[in-house]
PDB file of C-alpha atoms in Angstrom:
ATOM      1  CA  MET A   1     106.951 127.108 133.592  1.00 56.00           C
ATOM      2  CA  ASP A   2     110.231 128.518 132.413  1.00 82.00           C
ATOM      3  CA  LYS A   3     109.633 130.810 129.455  1.00 89.00           C
ATOM      4  CA  ARG A   4     112.174 129.110 127.224  1.00 92.00           C
ATOM      5  CA  LEU A   5     110.777 125.676 128.000  1.00 94.00           C
ATOM      6  CA  GLY A   6     107.375 127.021 126.929  1.00 95.00           C
ATOM      7  CA  VAL A   7     108.818 128.407 123.696  1.00 96.00           C
ATOM      8  CA  PHE A   8     110.626 125.104 123.077  1.00 97.00           C
ATOM      9  CA  LEU A   9     107.345 123.221 123.535  1.00 97.00           C
ATOM     10  CA  LEU A  10     105.490 125.681 121.297  1.00 98.00           C
ATOM     11  CA  VAL A  11     108.091 125.295 118.528  1.00 98.00           C
ATOM     12  CA  THR A  12     107.822 121.504 118.919  1.00 98.00           C
ATOM     13  CA  ILE A  13     104.033 121.603 118.516  1.00 98.00           C
ATOM     14  CA  ILE A  14     104.282 123.951 115.524  1.00 98.00           C
ATOM     15  CA  LEU A  15     106.798 121.621 113.841  1.00 98.00           C
ATOM     16  CA  ALA A  16     104.751 118.463 114.420  1.00 98.00           C
ATOM     17  CA  VAL A  17     101.316 119.894 113.649  1.00 98.00           C
ATOM     18  CA  ILE A  18     101.766 122.796 111.221  1.00 98.00           C
ATOM     19  CA  VAL A  19     105.110 122.284 109.463  1.00 98.00           C
ATOM     20  CA  SER A  20     105.036 118.480 109.118  1.00 97.00           C
ATOM     21  CA  PRO A  21     102.654 118.422 106.091  1.00 97.00           C
ATOM     22  CA  PHE A  22     105.191 120.603 104.251  1.00 97.00           C
ATOM     23  CA  ALA A  23     108.064 118.149 104.790  1.00 97.00           C
ATOM     24  CA  SER A  24     109.953 117.115 101.679  1.00 97.00           C
ATOM     25  CA  GLY A  25     108.716 113.891 100.108  1.00 96.00           C
ATOM     26  CA  LEU A  26     112.063 113.211  98.449  1.00 97.00           C
ATOM     27  CA  PRO A  27     113.689 109.894  99.421  1.00 97.00           C
ATOM     28  CA  ASP A  28     115.837 110.279 102.545  1.00 97.00           C
ATOM     29  CA  GLY A  29     119.589 109.649 102.422  1.00 97.00           C
ATOM     30  CA  LEU A  30     119.389 105.897 102.982  1.00 97.00           C
ATOM     31  CA  GLU A  31     116.462 105.517 100.550  1.00 97.00           C
ATOM     32  CA  ARG A  32     118.402 107.513  97.928  1.00 98.00           C
ATOM     33  CA  VAL A  33     121.372 105.147  98.280  1.00 98.00           C
ATOM     34  CA  ALA A  34     119.143 102.040  98.297  1.00 98.00           C
ATOM     35  CA  ILE A  35     117.387 103.226  95.114  1.00 97.00           C
ATOM     36  CA  ASP A  36     120.687 104.067  93.380  1.00 97.00           C
ATOM     37  CA  LEU A  37     122.202 100.698  94.308  1.00 97.00           C
ATOM     38  CA  GLY A  38     119.013  98.897  93.236  1.00 96.00           C
ATOM     39  CA  VAL A  39     118.197  97.289  96.581  1.00 97.00           C
ATOM     40  CA  MET A  40     115.086  99.278  97.556  1.00 96.00           C
ATOM     41  CA  GLU A  41     112.816  96.346  96.665  1.00 95.00           C
ATOM     42  CA  ASN A  42     114.399  94.402  99.537  1.00 96.00           C
ATOM     43  CA  GLU A  43     112.354  96.511 101.945  1.00 96.00           C
ATOM     44  CA  ALA A  44     109.932  94.165 103.688  1.00 95.00           C
ATOM     45  CA  GLU A  45     106.327  94.984 104.512  1.00 91.00           C
ATOM     46  CA  PRO A  46     106.018  95.953 108.173  1.00 89.00           C
ATOM     47  CA  LEU A  47     104.863  93.144 110.458  1.00 88.00           C
ATOM     48  CA  PHE A  48     101.983  95.320 111.658  1.00 92.00           C
ATOM     49  CA  GLU A  49     100.746  98.833 111.069  1.00 93.00           C
ATOM     50  CA  VAL A  50      99.537 101.428 113.563  1.00 95.00           C
ATOM     51  CA  ILE A  51     100.009 104.841 111.940  1.00 96.00           C
ATOM     52  CA  PRO A  52     102.085 103.865 108.889  1.00 94.00           C
ATOM     53  CA  ASP A  53     104.225 106.714 107.503  1.00 92.00           C
ATOM     54  CA  TYR A  54     102.599 109.260 109.787  1.00 95.00           C
ATOM     55  CA  SER A  55      99.181 108.982 108.179  1.00 93.00           C
ATOM     56  CA  LEU A  56      95.910 107.971 109.789  1.00 94.00           C
ATOM     57  CA  THR A  57      94.283 105.720 107.231  1.00 90.00           C
ATOM     58  CA  PHE A  58      90.718 106.720 108.175  1.00 93.00           C
ATOM     59  CA  ILE A  59      91.338 110.415 107.435  1.00 94.00           C
ATOM     60  CA  GLU A  60      91.186 111.328 103.761  1.00 93.00           C
ATOM     61  CA  ASN A  61      92.748 114.782 103.988  1.00 95.00           C
ATOM     62  CA  GLU A  62      96.476 114.195 103.865  1.00 94.00           C
ATOM     63  CA  TRP A  63      97.369 117.382 105.738  1.00 96.00           C
ATOM     64  CA  ILE A  64      95.043 116.719 108.654  1.00 97.00           C
ATOM     65  CA  SER A  65      96.203 113.101 108.716  1.00 97.00           C
ATOM     66  CA  THR A  66      99.882 114.093 108.973  1.00 97.00           C
ATOM     67  CA  SER A  67      99.189 116.883 111.490  1.00 97.00           C
ATOM     68  CA  LEU A  68      97.219 114.586 113.766  1.00 97.00           C
ATOM     69  CA  SER A  69      99.907 111.894 113.484  1.00 98.00           C
ATOM     70  CA  GLY A  70     102.448 114.483 114.598  1.00 98.00           C
ATOM     71  CA  LEU A  71     100.317 115.490 117.560  1.00 98.00           C
ATOM     72  CA  ILE A  72      99.782 111.848 118.562  1.00 98.00           C
ATOM     73  CA  GLY A  73     103.543 111.281 118.305  1.00 98.00           C
ATOM     74  CA  LEU A  74     104.244 114.205 120.636  1.00 98.00           C
ATOM     75  CA  LEU A  75     101.777 112.910 123.192  1.00 98.00           C
ATOM     76  CA  ILE A  76     103.346 109.432 123.050  1.00 98.00           C
ATOM     77  CA  CYS A  77     106.837 110.965 123.536  1.00 98.00           C
ATOM     78  CA  LEU A  78     105.762 113.053 126.527  1.00 98.00           C
ATOM     79  CA  GLY A  79     103.821 110.100 127.942  1.00 98.00           C
ATOM     80  CA  ALA A  80     106.813 107.776 127.544  1.00 97.00           C
ATOM     81  CA  VAL A  81     109.153 110.119 129.423  1.00 95.00           C
ATOM     82  CA  TYR A  82     106.585 110.637 132.169  1.00 94.00           C
ATOM     83  CA  LEU A  83     106.004 106.878 132.517  1.00 94.00           C
ATOM     84  CA  ALA A  84     109.747 106.156 132.581  1.00 91.00           C
ATOM     85  CA  TRP A  85     110.230 108.754 135.301  1.00 89.00           C
ATOM     86  CA  LYS A  86     107.276 107.434 137.321  1.00 89.00           C
ATOM     87  CA  THR A  87     108.603 103.869 137.015  1.00 87.00           C
ATOM     88  CA  VAL A  88     112.026 104.872 138.282  1.00 83.00           C
ATOM     89  CA  HIS A  89     110.364 106.848 141.068  1.00 80.00           C
ATOM     90  CA  VAL A  90     108.276 103.875 142.207  1.00 83.00           C
ATOM     91  CA  LEU A  91     111.187 101.401 141.961  1.00 81.00           C
ATOM     92  CA  LYS A  92     113.446 103.717 143.939  1.00 76.00           C
ATOM     93  CA  GLY A  93     110.752 104.211 146.582  1.00 76.00           C
ATOM     94  CA  LYS A  94     110.417 100.444 147.027  1.00 71.00           C
ATOM     95  CA  LYS A  95     114.166 100.028 147.327  1.00 69.00           C
ATOM     96  CA  LYS A  96     114.307 102.665 150.046  1.00 66.00           C
ATOM     97  CA  ILE A  97     111.528 100.959 152.042  1.00 67.00           C
ATOM     98  CA  GLN A  98     113.274  97.571 151.746  1.00 66.00           C
ATOM     99  CA  SER A  99     116.627  98.912 152.874  1.00 64.00           C
ATOM    100  CA  GLY A 100     114.892 100.735 155.703  1.00 57.00           C
ATOM    101  CA  THR A 101     116.212 104.219 154.952  1.00 49.00           C
TER     102      THR A 101
ATOM    103  CA  MET B   1     118.359 106.998 107.889  1.00 83.00           C
ATOM    104  CA  HIS B   2     116.053 104.529 109.586  1.00 96.00           C
ATOM    105  CA  ILE B   3     116.801 101.073 108.241  1.00 98.00           C
ATOM    106  CA  PRO B   4     113.569  99.250 107.288  1.00 97.00           C
ATOM    107  CA  ASP B   5     112.857  95.549 107.756  1.00 97.00           C
ATOM    108  CA  GLY B   6     114.358  93.392 105.025  1.00 97.00           C
ATOM    109  CA  PHE B   7     117.679  95.184 104.565  1.00 98.00           C
ATOM    110  CA  LEU B   8     119.713  93.503 107.294  1.00 98.00           C
ATOM    111  CA  SER B   9     120.688  89.845 107.424  1.00 98.00           C
ATOM    112  CA  THR B  10     119.782  87.844 110.528  1.00 98.00           C
ATOM    113  CA  PRO B  11     123.350  87.800 111.938  1.00 98.00           C
ATOM    114  CA  VAL B  12     123.606  91.580 111.480  1.00 98.00           C
ATOM    115  CA  TRP B  13     120.249  92.529 112.982  1.00 98.00           C
ATOM    116  CA  THR B  14     120.613  90.149 115.910  1.00 98.00           C
ATOM    117  CA  SER B  15     124.146  91.253 116.762  1.00 98.00           C
ATOM    118  CA  THR B  16     123.351  94.969 116.431  1.00 98.00           C
ATOM    119  CA  ALA B  17     120.246  94.366 118.571  1.00 98.00           C
ATOM    120  CA  ALA B  18     122.427  92.706 121.223  1.00 98.00           C
ATOM    121  CA  ILE B  19     124.917  95.598 121.243  1.00 98.00           C
ATOM    122  CA  ALA B  20     122.095  98.157 121.399  1.00 98.00           C
ATOM    123  CA  ALA B  21     120.420  96.241 124.249  1.00 98.00           C
ATOM    124  CA  VAL B  22     123.620  96.316 126.291  1.00 98.00           C
ATOM    125  CA  GLY B  23     124.044 100.031 125.545  1.00 98.00           C
ATOM    126  CA  VAL B  24     120.503 100.886 126.554  1.00 98.00           C
ATOM    127  CA  ALA B  25     120.704  98.740 129.707  1.00 97.00           C
ATOM    128  CA  LEU B  26     123.910 100.541 130.723  1.00 97.00           C
ATOM    129  CA  ALA B  27     122.284 103.890 129.963  1.00 96.00           C
ATOM    130  CA  ILE B  28     119.324 103.057 132.189  1.00 93.00           C
ATOM    131  CA  LYS B  29     121.757 102.137 134.971  1.00 91.00           C
ATOM    132  CA  LYS B  30     123.908 105.219 134.536  1.00 91.00           C
ATOM    133  CA  THR B  31     121.184 107.850 134.322  1.00 89.00           C
ATOM    134  CA  LYS B  32     119.460 108.539 137.538  1.00 72.00           C
ATOM    135  CA  LEU B  33     116.200 109.838 136.168  1.00 57.00           C
ATOM    136  CA  ASN B  34     114.889 110.164 139.704  1.00 55.00           C
ATOM    137  CA  ASP B  35     117.684 112.476 140.801  1.00 63.00           C
ATOM    138  CA  ASP B  36     116.859 114.919 138.038  1.00 67.00           C
ATOM    139  CA  ALA B  37     113.161 115.436 138.704  1.00 79.00           C
ATOM    140  CA  SER B  38     113.475 119.137 137.868  1.00 85.00           C
ATOM    141  CA  LYS B  39     114.866 118.221 134.445  1.00 89.00           C
ATOM    142  CA  ILE B  40     112.009 115.866 133.538  1.00 92.00           C
ATOM    143  CA  PRO B  41     109.916 118.549 131.774  1.00 94.00           C
ATOM    144  CA  LEU B  42     112.906 119.579 129.638  1.00 95.00           C
ATOM    145  CA  ILE B  43     113.760 115.923 128.902  1.00 95.00           C
ATOM    146  CA  GLY B  44     110.138 115.343 127.859  1.00 97.00           C
ATOM    147  CA  VAL B  45     109.990 118.387 125.590  1.00 98.00           C
ATOM    148  CA  THR B  46     113.404 117.557 124.093  1.00 98.00           C
ATOM    149  CA  THR B  47     112.219 114.018 123.293  1.00 98.00           C
ATOM    150  CA  ALA B  48     109.066 115.422 121.693  1.00 98.00           C
ATOM    151  CA  PHE B  49     111.120 118.051 119.823  1.00 98.00           C
ATOM    152  CA  ILE B  50     113.449 115.419 118.364  1.00 98.00           C
ATOM    153  CA  PHE B  51     110.434 113.360 117.294  1.00 98.00           C
ATOM    154  CA  ALA B  52     108.839 116.423 115.665  1.00 98.00           C
ATOM    155  CA  ALA B  53     112.074 117.564 114.018  1.00 98.00           C
ATOM    156  CA  GLN B  54     112.559 114.085 112.564  1.00 98.00           C
ATOM    157  CA  MET B  55     109.217 114.498 110.764  1.00 98.00           C
ATOM    158  CA  ILE B  56     110.481 117.593 108.973  1.00 98.00           C
ATOM    159  CA  ASN B  57     112.479 116.414 105.972  1.00 98.00           C
ATOM    160  CA  PHE B  58     114.243 119.244 104.179  1.00 98.00           C
ATOM    161  CA  PRO B  59     115.123 118.765 100.497  1.00 97.00           C
ATOM    162  CA  VAL B  60     118.820 118.293  99.692  1.00 97.00           C
ATOM    163  CA  ALA B  61     120.280 118.921  96.218  1.00 94.00           C
ATOM    164  CA  GLY B  62     116.943 118.065  94.596  1.00 95.00           C
ATOM    165  CA  ALA B  63     117.720 114.365  94.934  1.00 96.00           C
ATOM    166  CA  THR B  64     117.294 113.450  98.560  1.00 98.00           C
ATOM    167  CA  SER B  65     116.011 114.798 101.855  1.00 98.00           C
ATOM    168  CA  GLY B  66     117.198 114.828 105.425  1.00 98.00           C
ATOM    169  CA  HIS B  67     116.106 115.775 108.904  1.00 98.00           C
ATOM    170  CA  LEU B  68     117.642 116.400 112.297  1.00 98.00           C
ATOM    171  CA  ALA B  69     118.734 113.199 114.044  1.00 98.00           C
ATOM    172  CA  GLY B  70     119.159 114.974 117.378  1.00 98.00           C
ATOM    173  CA  GLY B  71     121.599 112.705 119.208  1.00 98.00           C
ATOM    174  CA  LEU B  72     124.239 115.384 119.785  1.00 98.00           C
ATOM    175  CA  LEU B  73     121.580 117.904 120.808  1.00 98.00           C
ATOM    176  CA  ALA B  74     120.340 115.544 123.531  1.00 98.00           C
ATOM    177  CA  ALA B  75     123.924 114.688 124.575  1.00 98.00           C
ATOM    178  CA  ILE B  76     124.900 118.348 125.037  1.00 97.00           C
ATOM    179  CA  LEU B  77     121.757 119.024 127.079  1.00 96.00           C
ATOM    180  CA  PHE B  78     121.745 115.922 129.281  1.00 94.00           C
ATOM    181  CA  GLY B  79     124.946 113.939 128.701  1.00 95.00           C
ATOM    182  CA  PRO B  80     125.452 110.979 126.356  1.00 97.00           C
ATOM    183  CA  TRP B  81     123.833 108.318 128.569  1.00 97.00           C
ATOM    184  CA  MET B  82     120.553 110.220 128.725  1.00 96.00           C
ATOM    185  CA  ALA B  83     120.906 110.994 125.009  1.00 98.00           C
ATOM    186  CA  THR B  84     120.964 107.259 124.287  1.00 98.00           C
ATOM    187  CA  LEU B  85     117.737 106.819 126.283  1.00 97.00           C
ATOM    188  CA  ILE B  86     116.027 109.779 124.590  1.00 98.00           C
ATOM    189  CA  MET B  87     117.018 108.570 121.117  1.00 98.00           C
ATOM    190  CA  THR B  88     115.951 105.008 121.981  1.00 98.00           C
ATOM    191  CA  ALA B  89     112.537 106.327 123.009  1.00 98.00           C
ATOM    192  CA  VAL B  90     112.145 108.313 119.769  1.00 98.00           C
ATOM    193  CA  ILE B  91     113.365 105.478 117.512  1.00 98.00           C
ATOM    194  CA  GLY B  92     111.237 102.932 119.374  1.00 98.00           C
ATOM    195  CA  ILE B  93     108.102 105.077 119.094  1.00 98.00           C
ATOM    196  CA  GLN B  94     108.734 105.708 115.385  1.00 98.00           C
ATOM    197  CA  SER B  95     109.190 102.014 114.717  1.00 98.00           C
ATOM    198  CA  LEU B  96     106.334 100.675 116.865  1.00 97.00           C
ATOM    199  CA  PHE B  97     103.677 103.280 116.142  1.00 98.00           C
ATOM    200  CA  PHE B  98     104.601 104.837 112.804  1.00 97.00           C
ATOM    201  CA  GLN B  99     106.349 101.987 110.934  1.00 96.00           C
ATOM    202  CA  ASP B 100     109.304 104.357 110.422  1.00 97.00           C
ATOM    203  CA  GLY B 101     112.287 102.024 110.743  1.00 97.00           C
ATOM    204  CA  GLY B 102     111.940  98.255 110.887  1.00 97.00           C
ATOM    205  CA  ILE B 103     111.184  96.239 114.011  1.00 97.00           C
ATOM    206  CA  THR B 104     114.036  93.832 113.259  1.00 97.00           C
ATOM    207  CA  ALA B 105     116.281  96.830 112.458  1.00 98.00           C
ATOM    208  CA  LEU B 106     115.419  98.542 115.753  1.00 98.00           C
ATOM    209  CA  GLY B 107     118.705  97.546 117.378  1.00 98.00           C
ATOM    210  CA  ALA B 108     120.785  98.727 114.417  1.00 98.00           C
ATOM    211  CA  ASN B 109     118.879 102.017 114.266  1.00 98.00           C
ATOM    212  CA  ILE B 110     119.377 102.582 118.009  1.00 98.00           C
ATOM    213  CA  LEU B 111     123.077 101.710 117.653  1.00 98.00           C
ATOM    214  CA  ASN B 112     123.605 104.134 114.744  1.00 98.00           C
ATOM    215  CA  VAL B 113     121.403 107.076 115.719  1.00 98.00           C
ATOM    216  CA  GLY B 114     121.113 106.542 119.481  1.00 98.00           C
ATOM    217  CA  ILE B 115     124.610 105.407 120.434  1.00 98.00           C
ATOM    218  CA  ILE B 116     127.220 106.097 117.719  1.00 98.00           C
ATOM    219  CA  ALA B 117     125.977 109.584 116.742  1.00 98.00           C
ATOM    220  CA  PRO B 118     125.468 111.063 120.236  1.00 98.00           C
ATOM    221  CA  TRP B 119     128.569 109.455 121.781  1.00 98.00           C
ATOM    222  CA  PHE B 120     131.036 110.406 119.053  1.00 98.00           C
ATOM    223  CA  GLY B 121     129.375 113.799 118.695  1.00 98.00           C
ATOM    224  CA  TYR B 122     129.621 114.341 122.443  1.00 98.00           C
ATOM    225  CA  PHE B 123     133.274 113.295 122.463  1.00 98.00           C
ATOM    226  CA  LEU B 124     134.011 115.969 119.836  1.00 98.00           C
ATOM    227  CA  TYR B 125     131.896 118.508 121.741  1.00 97.00           C
ATOM    228  CA  ARG B 126     133.918 117.810 124.898  1.00 97.00           C
ATOM    229  CA  LEU B 127     137.066 118.957 123.097  1.00 96.00           C
ATOM    230  CA  ILE B 128     135.669 122.482 122.626  1.00 95.00           C
ATOM    231  CA  LYS B 129     133.220 122.617 125.531  1.00 93.00           C
ATOM    232  CA  ASN B 130     135.299 124.958 127.646  1.00 92.00           C
ATOM    233  CA  VAL B 131     136.566 127.404 125.038  1.00 93.00           C
ATOM    234  CA  LYS B 132     135.821 131.015 125.958  1.00 91.00           C
ATOM    235  CA  SER B 133     134.832 132.207 122.507  1.00 91.00           C
ATOM    236  CA  GLN B 134     131.110 131.618 121.966  1.00 91.00           C
ATOM    237  CA  LYS B 135     131.644 131.666 118.201  1.00 93.00           C
ATOM    238  CA  LEU B 136     134.321 129.003 118.360  1.00 95.00           C
ATOM    239  CA  LYS B 137     132.168 126.862 120.649  1.00 95.00           C
ATOM    240  CA  LEU B 138     129.153 127.049 118.340  1.00 95.00           C
ATOM    241  CA  THR B 139     131.368 126.262 115.338  1.00 97.00           C
ATOM    242  CA  GLY B 140     132.616 123.226 117.250  1.00 98.00           C
ATOM    243  CA  ILE B 141     129.058 122.107 117.958  1.00 98.00           C
ATOM    244  CA  PHE B 142     128.227 122.484 114.248  1.00 98.00           C
ATOM    245  CA  ILE B 143     131.216 120.329 113.257  1.00 98.00           C
ATOM    246  CA  ALA B 144     130.433 117.734 115.947  1.00 98.00           C
ATOM    247  CA  GLY B 145     126.831 117.497 114.680  1.00 98.00           C
ATOM    248  CA  TRP B 146     127.993 117.210 111.083  1.00 98.00           C
ATOM    249  CA  ILE B 147     130.495 114.450 111.884  1.00 98.00           C
ATOM    250  CA  SER B 148     127.994 112.595 114.116  1.00 98.00           C
ATOM    251  CA  MET B 149     125.652 112.311 111.105  1.00 98.00           C
ATOM    252  CA  ILE B 150     128.437 111.084 108.802  1.00 98.00           C
ATOM    253  CA  LEU B 151     129.586 108.454 111.321  1.00 98.00           C
ATOM    254  CA  ALA B 152     126.043 107.120 111.729  1.00 98.00           C
ATOM    255  CA  ALA B 153     125.742 106.935 107.922  1.00 98.00           C
ATOM    256  CA  ALA B 154     129.057 105.067 107.693  1.00 98.00           C
ATOM    257  CA  ALA B 155     127.785 102.584 110.304  1.00 98.00           C
ATOM    258  CA  VAL B 156     124.649 101.998 108.213  1.00 98.00           C
ATOM    259  CA  ALA B 157     126.827 101.379 105.133  1.00 98.00           C
ATOM    260  CA  LEU B 158     128.871  98.817 107.082  1.00 98.00           C
ATOM    261  CA  GLN B 159     125.745  97.016 108.298  1.00 98.00           C
ATOM    262  CA  LEU B 160     124.301  96.873 104.771  1.00 98.00           C
ATOM    263  CA  TYR B 161     127.631  95.507 103.532  1.00 98.00           C
ATOM    264  CA  PHE B 162     127.849  92.859 106.262  1.00 98.00           C
ATOM    265  CA  SER B 163     124.269  91.887 105.369  1.00 98.00           C
ATOM    266  CA  GLY B 164     125.486  91.065 101.869  1.00 97.00           C
ATOM    267  CA  LEU B 165     123.144  93.677 100.392  1.00 97.00           C
ATOM    268  CA  VAL B 166     125.625  96.107  98.815  1.00 97.00           C
ATOM    269  CA  PRO B 167     129.326  96.379  97.930  1.00 98.00           C
ATOM    270  CA  LEU B 168     131.199  98.217 100.705  1.00 98.00           C
ATOM    271  CA  GLY B 169     132.932 100.872  98.610  1.00 98.00           C
ATOM    272  CA  LEU B 170     129.843 101.978  96.695  1.00 97.00           C
ATOM    273  CA  ALA B 171     127.592 101.965  99.756  1.00 98.00           C
ATOM    274  CA  MET B 172     130.129 103.798 101.926  1.00 98.00           C
ATOM    275  CA  LYS B 173     130.797 106.451  99.304  1.00 98.00           C
ATOM    276  CA  ALA B 174     127.083 107.032  98.631  1.00 98.00           C
ATOM    277  CA  MET B 175     126.030 107.068 102.304  1.00 98.00           C
ATOM    278  CA  VAL B 176     128.866 109.369 103.372  1.00 98.00           C
ATOM    279  CA  THR B 177     128.435 111.735 100.410  1.00 98.00           C
ATOM    280  CA  TRP B 178     124.695 112.269 100.874  1.00 98.00           C
ATOM    281  CA  HIS B 179     124.925 112.471 104.646  1.00 98.00           C
ATOM    282  CA  SER B 180     127.783 114.970 104.514  1.00 98.00           C
ATOM    283  CA  LEU B 181     125.172 117.251 102.903  1.00 98.00           C
ATOM    284  CA  ILE B 182     122.334 116.256 105.242  1.00 98.00           C
ATOM    285  CA  GLY B 183     124.749 116.633 108.182  1.00 98.00           C
ATOM    286  CA  ILE B 184     125.004 120.376 107.488  1.00 98.00           C
ATOM    287  CA  GLY B 185     121.349 120.568 108.557  1.00 98.00           C
ATOM    288  CA  GLU B 186     122.137 118.529 111.675  1.00 98.00           C
ATOM    289  CA  GLY B 187     124.909 120.955 112.605  1.00 98.00           C
ATOM    290  CA  ILE B 188     122.856 124.095 111.996  1.00 98.00           C
ATOM    291  CA  ILE B 189     119.736 122.946 113.877  1.00 98.00           C
ATOM    292  CA  THR B 190     121.815 121.687 116.819  1.00 98.00           C
ATOM    293  CA  VAL B 191     123.621 125.040 117.062  1.00 97.00           C
ATOM    294  CA  VAL B 192     120.379 127.046 116.864  1.00 97.00           C
ATOM    295  CA  VAL B 193     118.623 125.047 119.589  1.00 97.00           C
ATOM    296  CA  ILE B 194     121.645 124.891 121.915  1.00 96.00           C
ATOM    297  CA  ARG B 195     122.208 128.618 121.441  1.00 94.00           C
ATOM    298  CA  TYR B 196     118.634 129.327 122.451  1.00 93.00           C
ATOM    299  CA  LEU B 197     118.570 126.984 125.456  1.00 91.00           C
ATOM    300  CA  MET B 198     122.095 127.530 126.762  1.00 81.00           C
ATOM    301  CA  VAL B 199     123.532 130.837 125.756  1.00 57.00           C
ATOM    302  CA  ARG B 200     120.850 133.463 126.097  1.00 49.00           C
ATOM    303  CA  GLU B 201     120.233 132.883 129.757  1.00 45.00           C
ATOM    304  CA  ASN B 202     121.962 130.431 131.942  1.00 47.00           C
ATOM    305  CA  HIS B 203     119.487 129.242 134.511  1.00 44.00           C
ATOM    306  CA  LEU B 204     117.760 126.525 132.493  1.00 49.00           C
ATOM    307  CA  ILE B 205     120.955 124.629 131.694  1.00 51.00           C
ATOM    308  CA  PRO B 206     124.124 125.268 133.702  1.00 49.00           C
ATOM    309  CA  ALA B 207     126.764 126.946 131.569  1.00 44.00           C
ATOM    310  CA  SER B 208     129.220 124.225 132.560  1.00 44.00           C
ATOM    311  CA  GLY B 209     127.206 121.997 130.287  1.00 45.00           C
ATOM    312  CA  GLY B 210     124.521 119.435 130.928  1.00 46.00           C
ATOM    313  CA  ILE B 211     122.952 118.145 134.070  1.00 47.00           C
ATOM    314  CA  LYS B 212     124.608 115.750 136.452  1.00 45.00           C
ATOM    315  CA  HIS B 213     125.284 112.530 134.642  1.00 44.00           C
ATOM    316  CA  GLY B 214     127.324 109.519 135.639  1.00 39.00           C
TER     317      GLY B 214
END
């Protein structure tokens, strides 16, 4: 593996797993504006919850909960790209067989 | 600036969803993922990096917080079509798995952060892409990142206004003001990452900028 790709991946893992619990809890830009304009209460409850707000509800320790959520998120991202690539690969392969090339 | 469920009116979320769907469909057509097999690991790590970086909110002026959006970063590395796909993946995963950004607002969020930010940012980047001076080029990338964040924020303000939620002037002023501060972070992080991946050595990403993209 290219060294820089490795470093990039390492930084990514460090951000998601180690740094993420230290993220600022202040309202983000849109939330700040929504609060100031008095429309924050319009926010609807999500239709369903998987890992709401990057916390695993069955883990009490907030840090571990956020860290693990980050790690799960990374795996989903990598998995999604791999699946997308595989899908394209398979579809292209089929096309080639059909067109006889 | 992920819009949650409940902020957008039905006409706004359906029409932004339709525009985003067309954009993503075009992006799928235009990017030939299969042709760039050697770039897949970097695309994967970049997607994961953007997801991770979006978890890291930095405090701004003691009143708000912001994080990298990443659209311009992806556009410089892989071209704007691929950037739209990468951002769509990140925003979709955040919404579906982490309830960060509403399901009904998914289209609007993809339009703002996955289409408007990377495309306008990339357009600005193209203007300075070929300058010889490395300093000037990195300054250009910083400005493009900063503006990409402000434009996405302005789009959010418009959508909230069209939803009948907020007055246009107030919302626009507030969104643009806060995100012109948060956008400084966008510019800095984009410059740092691009500098590391592109400038130090040139075999990972061609110096001419990006991989082949249609």
